Amino acid sequence: MEEVEQQYTHSSVAQRVTQVPQIKDKFGRTFNYLRIAINEKCNLRCIYCMPEKGISFEPQNKLLTREEVIRVIQVAAKLGVNKIRFTGGEPLLRKDLVELVSGAAETPGIDSLNLTTNGV
């Protein structure tokens, strides 16, 4: 079994992940997909997602960096994930979206990349 170490910006503890065939829940169901919200901001204010009141955004430095998102994808791929969906907020507002998609596409084992957008 291959062991992977990575130091994360948002954690002072080195994380160790041991390669396993697939991620399973307590009922034995396997997961082959990962949904990643890559930002919180949106150019619309849909009532079900972002009402006018009660929503506060995290500071930019609290969100995962491009390198951290790609690292999460790499680790997930080693755990059997082969489908990635980028969501947000509105993912098209993230300035490094092209680089994120490229990094995900270059990850061995990732077969499907999807993007949920409002298209505006």
Coordinates of C-alpha atoms in Angstrom, one line a residue:
M1 CA 0.0 0.0 0.0
E2 CA 1.3 3.4 -0.9
E3 CA 1.3 6.1 1.8
V4 CA 0.9 9.8 0.9
E5 CA 1.9 12.7 3.2
Q6 CA 0.8 16.3 2.7
Q7 CA 1.0 19.4 4.9
Y8 CA -2.1 21.5 4.5
T9 CA -2.3 25.3 4.9
H10 CA -5.5 25.0 6.9
S11 CA -4.1 22.4 9.3
S12 CA -0.9 22.4 11.3
V13 CA -0.9 18.6 11.4
A14 CA 0.5 16.5 8.6
Q15 CA -2.2 14.4 7.1
R16 CA -1.6 10.7 6.2
V17 CA -3.8 8.9 3.7
T18 CA -3.4 5.2 3.0
Q19 CA -4.6 4.0 -0.4
V20 CA -7.7 1.9 -0.2
P21 CA -9.9 0.5 -3.0
Q22 CA -12.9 2.8 -2.5
I23 CA -14.7 5.1 -0.1
K24 CA -17.6 3.3 1.6
D25 CA -20.3 4.5 3.9
K26 CA -21.6 2.6 6.9
F27 CA -24.1 0.8 4.7
G28 CA -21.3 -0.5 2.3
R29 CA -22.2 1.9 -0.5
T30 CA -19.2 3.1 -2.5
F31 CA -18.6 6.7 -3.6
N32 CA -16.9 7.5 -6.9
Y33 CA -17.7 11.2 -7.1
L34 CA -16.6 14.4 -5.3
R35 CA -18.4 17.7 -5.3
I36 CA -16.2 20.6 -4.5
A37 CA -17.5 24.1 -3.8
I38 CA -14.6 26.2 -5.0
N39 CA -15.9 29.6 -3.9
E40 CA -18.8 31.2 -2.1
K41 CA -19.5 34.2 -4.2
C42 CA -22.2 34.4 -6.9
N43 CA -23.4 37.0 -9.3
L44 CA -27.1 36.2 -8.5
R45 CA -29.1 36.2 -5.3
C46 CA -31.4 33.2 -5.8
I47 CA -33.6 33.0 -2.7
Y48 CA -33.0 29.2 -2.1
C49 CA -29.2 29.6 -2.3
M50 CA -28.3 33.1 -1.1
P51 CA -31.1 35.1 0.5
E52 CA -30.5 38.8 0.9
K53 CA -30.0 38.6 4.7
G54 CA -28.1 36.1 6.9
I55 CA -25.3 35.2 4.5
S56 CA -21.7 36.1 5.4
F57 CA -18.7 35.2 3.3
E58 CA -15.5 33.6 4.6
P59 CA -12.4 35.7 4.1
Q60 CA -10.5 34.7 0.9
N61 CA -7.6 33.2 3.0
K62 CA -10.0 30.7 4.6
L63 CA -10.9 29.2 1.2
L64 CA -8.8 26.3 -0.2
T65 CA -6.0 27.4 -2.6
R66 CA -5.7 26.0 -6.1
E67 CA -2.9 23.7 -4.9
E68 CA -5.1 22.5 -2.0
V69 CA -8.1 21.7 -4.2
I70 CA -5.9 19.8 -6.6
R71 CA -4.3 17.9 -3.7
V72 CA -7.8 16.9 -2.4
I73 CA -8.7 15.6 -5.9
Q74 CA -5.4 13.6 -6.1
V75 CA -6.1 12.0 -2.7
A76 CA -9.7 11.3 -3.6
A77 CA -8.7 9.7 -6.9
K78 CA -6.4 7.3 -4.9
L79 CA -9.5 6.4 -2.9
G80 CA -11.5 5.4 -5.9
V81 CA -13.1 8.8 -6.9
N82 CA -13.2 9.2 -10.7
K83 CA -15.8 12.0 -11.1
I84 CA -15.4 15.6 -10.0
R85 CA -18.1 18.3 -10.0
F86 CA -17.1 21.9 -9.3
T87 CA -19.7 24.1 -7.7
G88 CA -19.8 27.3 -5.7
G89 CA -21.2 30.0 -5.3
E90 CA -20.6 30.5 -9.0
P91 CA -17.5 28.7 -10.1
L92 CA -17.0 30.9 -13.2
L93 CA -16.1 33.8 -10.8
R94 CA -13.0 32.0 -9.5
K95 CA -10.0 33.5 -11.3
D96 CA -8.0 30.3 -11.4
L97 CA -10.8 28.1 -12.7
V98 CA -9.0 27.1 -15.9
E99 CA -5.9 26.0 -13.9
L100 CA -8.2 24.0 -11.4
V101 CA -9.9 22.2 -14.3
S102 CA -6.5 21.5 -15.9
G103 CA -5.1 20.1 -12.6
A104 CA -8.1 17.9 -12.1
A105 CA -8.0 16.7 -15.7
E106 CA -4.3 15.8 -15.4
T107 CA -5.0 13.7 -12.2
P108 CA -4.7 9.9 -13.0
G109 CA -8.0 8.2 -12.5
I110 CA -10.3 11.2 -13.0
D111 CA -12.6 10.3 -15.9
S112 CA -15.3 12.9 -15.6
L113 CA -15.2 16.7 -14.9
N114 CA -18.4 18.7 -14.5
L115 CA -19.2 22.3 -13.6
T116 CA -22.5 23.6 -12.1
T117 CA -23.0 27.2 -13.2
N118 CA -25.8 29.7 -13.6
G119 CA -24.3 30.6 -17.0
V120 CA -24.5 34.3 -16.4

